[in-house]
CSV table of C-alpha atoms in Angstrom, one decimal:
chain,number,residue,atom,x,y,z
A,1,MET,CA,127.0,125.9,103.1
A,2,THR,CA,123.3,125.4,102.6
A,3,THR,CA,121.9,122.1,103.8
A,4,GLN,CA,119.7,120.4,101.3
A,5,LEU,CA,116.4,119.0,102.6
A,6,VAL,CA,113.8,116.6,101.3
A,7,HIS,CA,111.0,118.6,99.7
A,8,ASP,CA,108.5,117.2,102.1
A,9,SER,CA,105.9,119.8,101.3
A,10,GLU,CA,105.5,118.2,97.9
A,11,TYR,CA,104.4,114.9,99.3
A,12,LEU,CA,100.7,115.8,99.7
A,13,PRO,CA,100.3,117.2,96.2
A,14,ARG,CA,102.1,114.2,94.7
A,15,ILE,CA,100.0,111.7,96.6
A,16,CYS,CA,96.9,113.5,95.5
A,17,GLY,CA,98.1,113.7,92.0
A,18,MET,CA,98.7,109.9,92.0
A,19,LEU,CA,95.2,109.2,93.3
A,20,ARG,CA,93.8,111.5,90.7
A,21,GLN,CA,95.6,109.5,88.0
A,22,ILE,CA,94.1,106.3,89.4
A,23,GLU,CA,90.6,107.9,89.4
A,24,GLU,CA,91.0,109.2,85.9
A,25,GLN,CA,92.8,106.3,84.2
A,26,GLU,CA,91.9,103.1,86.1
A,27,MET,CA,88.2,103.3,86.5
A,28,ASP,CA,87.5,100.9,83.6
A,29,ALA,CA,89.7,98.3,85.2
A,30,ILE,CA,88.3,98.9,88.6
A,31,ARG,CA,84.8,98.4,87.3
A,32,GLN,CA,85.9,95.2,85.6
A,33,ALA,CA,87.3,94.0,88.9
A,34,ALA,CA,84.1,94.9,90.7
A,35,SER,CA,81.9,93.2,88.1
A,36,ALA,CA,84.0,90.0,88.4
A,37,ALA,CA,83.8,90.1,92.2
A,38,TYR,CA,80.0,90.8,92.2
A,39,ARG,CA,79.4,87.9,89.8
A,40,SER,CA,81.4,85.7,92.2
A,41,ILE,CA,79.5,86.8,95.3
A,42,ARG,CA,76.1,86.7,93.7
A,43,GLY,CA,76.9,83.2,92.5
A,44,GLY,CA,77.6,82.0,96.0
A,45,GLY,CA,81.3,82.5,95.9
A,46,LEU,CA,83.8,85.0,97.3
A,47,LEU,CA,86.2,87.8,96.7
A,48,HIS,CA,89.6,86.5,98.0
A,49,ALA,CA,92.5,88.8,98.7
A,50,PHE,CA,96.1,87.7,99.0
A,51,SER,CA,99.4,89.7,99.2
A,52,THR,CA,102.8,89.7,100.8
A,53,GLY,CA,105.0,92.2,102.6
A,54,HIS,CA,103.6,95.8,102.8
A,55,SER,CA,101.2,94.9,100.0
A,56,HIS,CA,99.3,92.7,102.5
A,57,MET,CA,97.7,95.9,103.8
A,58,ILE,CA,95.2,95.8,100.9
A,59,VAL,CA,93.9,92.5,102.4
A,60,GLU,CA,93.5,94.1,105.8
A,61,GLU,CA,91.7,97.1,104.2
A,62,LEU,CA,89.2,94.8,102.5
A,63,PHE,CA,88.4,92.5,105.3
A,64,TYR,CA,86.0,93.0,108.3
A,65,ARG,CA,86.0,96.7,108.5
A,66,SER,CA,83.3,99.3,109.0
A,67,GLY,CA,81.7,100.0,105.7
A,68,GLY,CA,83.4,97.0,104.1
A,69,LEU,CA,81.9,94.0,102.4
A,70,VAL,CA,81.4,90.8,104.3
A,71,PRO,CA,82.1,88.2,101.6
A,72,VAL,CA,85.8,88.9,101.4
A,73,ASN,CA,88.2,86.1,102.3
A,74,PRO,CA,91.6,87.4,103.6
A,75,ILE,CA,94.5,85.1,102.8
A,76,LEU,CA,97.3,86.1,105.1
A,77,ARG,CA,100.3,84.1,106.2
A,78,GLU,CA,102.4,85.5,109.0
A,79,ASP,CA,105.8,84.5,107.6
A,80,LEU,CA,105.0,86.5,104.4
A,81,MET,CA,104.4,89.7,106.5
A,82,LEU,CA,107.0,91.9,107.9
A,83,HIS,CA,106.2,91.8,111.6
A,84,SER,CA,107.3,88.2,112.1
A,85,GLY,CA,110.6,88.6,110.2
A,86,ALA,CA,111.2,91.1,107.5
A,87,ILE,CA,114.2,89.4,105.9
A,88,THR,CA,112.5,86.0,106.0
A,89,SER,CA,109.4,87.5,104.4
A,90,THR,CA,111.5,88.9,101.5
A,91,ARG,CA,113.2,85.6,101.0
A,92,LEU,CA,110.0,83.6,101.1
A,93,GLU,CA,108.1,85.7,98.6
A,94,ARG,CA,110.8,84.7,96.0
A,95,LYS,CA,110.4,81.0,96.6
A,96,CYS,CA,108.5,78.6,94.4
A,97,GLY,CA,105.7,76.4,95.9
A,98,ILE,CA,104.7,78.8,98.7
A,99,ALA,CA,101.7,80.3,96.9
A,100,THR,CA,100.5,76.9,95.9
A,101,GLU,CA,100.7,75.6,99.5
A,102,ILE,CA,98.8,78.6,100.8
A,103,LEU,CA,96.1,78.7,98.1
A,104,GLU,CA,95.4,75.0,98.4
A,105,GLN,CA,94.1,75.6,101.9
A,106,ALA,CA,92.4,78.9,101.1
A,107,GLY,CA,89.1,77.6,99.8
A,108,LEU,CA,89.2,78.9,96.3
A,109,ALA,CA,86.5,77.6,94.0
A,110,PRO,CA,85.7,78.0,90.3
A,111,GLY,CA,83.9,81.2,89.7
A,112,ASP,CA,85.5,83.0,92.6
A,113,THR,CA,87.6,86.2,92.2
A,114,LEU,CA,91.1,86.6,93.6
A,115,LEU,CA,92.7,90.1,94.2
A,116,LEU,CA,96.5,90.2,94.3
A,117,SER,CA,98.6,93.2,95.1
A,118,SER,CA,102.3,93.5,94.3
A,119,ASN,CA,104.0,96.8,93.6
A,120,SER,CA,106.8,95.4,91.5
A,121,GLY,CA,104.8,92.4,90.2
A,122,ILE,CA,108.0,90.4,89.8
A,123,ASN,CA,108.2,88.2,92.8
A,124,THR,CA,107.5,84.5,92.6
A,125,VAL,CA,104.6,84.2,95.1
A,126,PRO,CA,102.1,86.6,93.5
A,127,VAL,CA,102.9,85.3,90.0
A,128,GLU,CA,102.5,81.7,91.2
A,129,ALA,CA,99.3,82.6,93.0
A,130,ALA,CA,97.8,84.1,89.8
A,131,LEU,CA,98.7,81.1,87.7
A,132,TYR,CA,97.4,78.7,90.3
A,133,ALA,CA,94.1,80.6,90.6
A,134,ARG,CA,93.5,80.9,86.9
A,135,GLU,CA,94.1,77.2,86.3
A,136,ARG,CA,91.2,76.6,88.7
A,137,GLY,CA,88.7,78.9,87.1
A,138,VAL,CA,89.2,81.8,89.4
A,139,THR,CA,89.3,85.4,88.0
A,140,VAL,CA,92.5,87.1,88.9
A,141,VAL,CA,92.6,90.9,89.6
A,142,SER,CA,96.1,92.4,90.1
A,143,VAL,CA,97.0,95.8,91.6
A,144,THR,CA,100.6,96.7,90.6
A,145,SER,CA,102.9,99.4,89.3
A,146,LEU,CA,103.1,99.1,85.6
A,147,GLU,CA,106.1,101.4,85.6
A,148,ALA,CA,108.0,99.2,88.0
A,149,SER,CA,107.0,96.0,86.2
A,150,ALA,CA,108.2,97.3,82.8
A,151,LEU,CA,111.6,98.1,84.2
A,152,LEU,CA,112.3,95.1,86.4
A,153,LYS,CA,113.0,91.4,85.7
A,154,SER,CA,110.7,88.7,86.9
A,155,ARG,CA,111.9,86.3,89.6
A,156,HIS,CA,109.3,83.6,88.6
A,157,PRO,CA,110.7,80.7,86.6
A,158,SER,CA,108.4,81.4,83.7
A,159,GLY,CA,109.8,84.9,83.3
A,160,LYS,CA,106.3,86.3,83.6
A,161,LYS,CA,105.2,89.3,85.7
A,162,LEU,CA,101.9,89.6,87.7
A,163,CYS,CA,100.5,92.0,85.1
A,164,GLU,CA,101.1,89.4,82.4
A,165,VAL,CA,99.2,86.6,84.1
A,166,SER,CA,96.1,88.4,85.4
A,167,ASP,CA,92.6,88.8,84.0
A,168,VAL,CA,92.2,92.4,85.1
A,169,VAL,CA,95.2,94.7,85.8
A,170,ILE,CA,94.9,97.9,87.9
A,171,ASP,CA,97.9,100.3,87.8
A,172,ASN,CA,98.5,101.9,91.2
A,173,HIS,CA,100.7,104.5,89.5
A,174,ALA,CA,103.5,104.2,92.0
A,175,PRO,CA,106.9,105.1,90.5
A,176,LEU,CA,109.9,102.8,90.3
A,177,GLY,CA,111.3,102.4,93.8
A,178,ASP,CA,108.0,103.2,95.4
A,179,GLY,CA,108.9,106.7,96.5
A,180,LEU,CA,107.6,110.1,95.4
A,181,LEU,CA,110.5,112.2,96.7
A,182,GLU,CA,114.3,112.1,96.5
A,183,LEU,CA,116.9,112.3,99.2
A,184,PRO,CA,119.2,115.2,98.2
A,185,GLY,CA,122.6,114.3,96.9
A,186,SER,CA,121.5,110.7,96.0
A,187,SER,CA,119.3,108.7,93.7
A,188,GLN,CA,117.5,107.2,96.7
A,189,VAL,CA,113.7,107.8,96.8
A,190,THR,CA,111.5,108.2,99.9
A,191,GLY,CA,107.9,109.1,100.6
A,192,GLY,CA,106.1,105.8,100.0
A,193,ALA,CA,103.4,105.7,97.4
A,194,SER,CA,102.1,102.2,96.7
A,195,THR,CA,100.1,101.7,99.9
A,196,PHE,CA,98.0,104.9,99.3
A,197,GLY,CA,97.3,103.8,95.8
A,198,SER,CA,96.4,100.3,96.6
A,199,LEU,CA,94.1,101.1,99.5
A,200,PHE,CA,92.3,103.7,97.4
A,201,ILE,CA,91.8,101.1,94.7
A,202,ALA,CA,90.5,98.7,97.3
A,203,GLN,CA,87.9,101.1,98.4
A,204,ARG,CA,86.9,102.1,94.9
A,205,ILE,CA,86.3,98.4,94.1
A,206,VAL,CA,84.1,98.1,97.2
A,207,LEU,CA,82.1,101.1,96.2
A,208,CYS,CA,81.6,99.8,92.7
A,209,ILE,CA,80.4,96.4,94.0
A,210,GLU,CA,78.0,98.2,96.3
A,211,ASN,CA,76.5,100.1,93.4
A,212,LEU,CA,76.1,96.9,91.5
A,213,TYR,CA,74.0,95.5,94.4
A,214,LEU,CA,72.0,98.7,94.5
A,215,ALA,CA,71.4,98.8,90.7
A,216,ASP,CA,69.9,95.3,91.1
A,217,GLY,CA,67.6,96.5,93.9
A,218,LEU,CA,69.6,94.6,96.5
A,219,ARG,CA,71.1,95.7,99.8
A,220,PRO,CA,74.9,95.3,99.9
A,221,PRO,CA,76.3,93.1,102.7
A,222,VAL,CA,78.2,95.9,104.3
A,223,LEU,CA,79.4,95.9,107.9
A,224,SER,CA,78.5,98.4,110.5
A,225,SER,CA,81.1,99.7,113.0
A,226,ALA,CA,81.2,97.4,116.0
A,227,ASN,CA,81.8,100.5,118.1
A,228,LEU,CA,78.4,102.0,117.3
A,229,PRO,CA,75.3,101.2,119.3
A,230,GLY,CA,73.7,98.0,117.8
A,231,GLY,CA,76.8,97.4,115.6
A,232,ASP,CA,77.5,93.9,116.9
A,233,GLU,CA,73.8,92.9,116.5
A,234,PHE,CA,73.7,94.3,113.0
A,235,ASN,CA,76.9,92.5,111.9
A,236,ARG,CA,76.0,89.1,113.5
A,237,GLU,CA,73.4,88.1,111.0
A,238,LEU,CA,75.6,89.2,108.0
A,239,VAL,CA,78.6,87.4,109.3
A,240,GLN,CA,76.7,84.1,110.0
A,241,GLN,CA,76.0,83.8,106.2
A,242,TYR,CA,79.6,83.5,105.4
A,243,GLN,CA,81.3,81.8,108.3
A,244,GLY,CA,81.1,78.5,106.6
A,245,ARG,CA,83.5,79.6,103.9
A,246,ILE,CA,85.5,82.4,105.5
A,247,ARG,CA,87.7,80.9,108.2
A,248,ALA,CA,88.7,84.3,109.5
A,249,LEU,CA,85.1,85.1,110.4
A,250,ARG,CA,85.0,82.4,113.0
């Protein structure tokens, strides 16, 4: 009897194919997101980022990293991330009122931009966050799987999905179930996809924002690596400009 195995050698080409789809099909939306964030920052505001579960990694990717933009406000709450309780996190992201409670304390202001990532786009917290932000004059950018959203039912009381309540929608091109491979003899998928797509999108947005600065003859507020000689000194002046609004920079 021949043992069936996961076709793991297909993982790399499938990931690369997914990223190529994003590059070829989502650049208009990515540029729209970058333009919104650039207008916010140049107007004295911020690019905020908020997500739950595994999707919170897009927030980490955007905030306080070498080569990253300084005026990014990370909105992270521990009980919505997996390390402090995975089952609790899953339960809470389906509850009403959580997003409002968090965003009321996040320092959103009219004219700001908020980036939300949710692969399914159906859970209550990201949908509620988008509605809350838009009501307050904040541009909402969502990163989501349009394939998954189309096939799943919203858990928000309105029946709306994240892609339906956002100003700019970027498809991460992750498949339903968020796996690129199948376990033999079952319908179960494996080989995670959405994190790669979302982090790639985050970096493409950053690069587009930097080019908007450069096109206006301005130097983008980009962090140096703190591990390079002079990195701390270089970053100190940039960080001081935003410490008043970004709590996580203190």
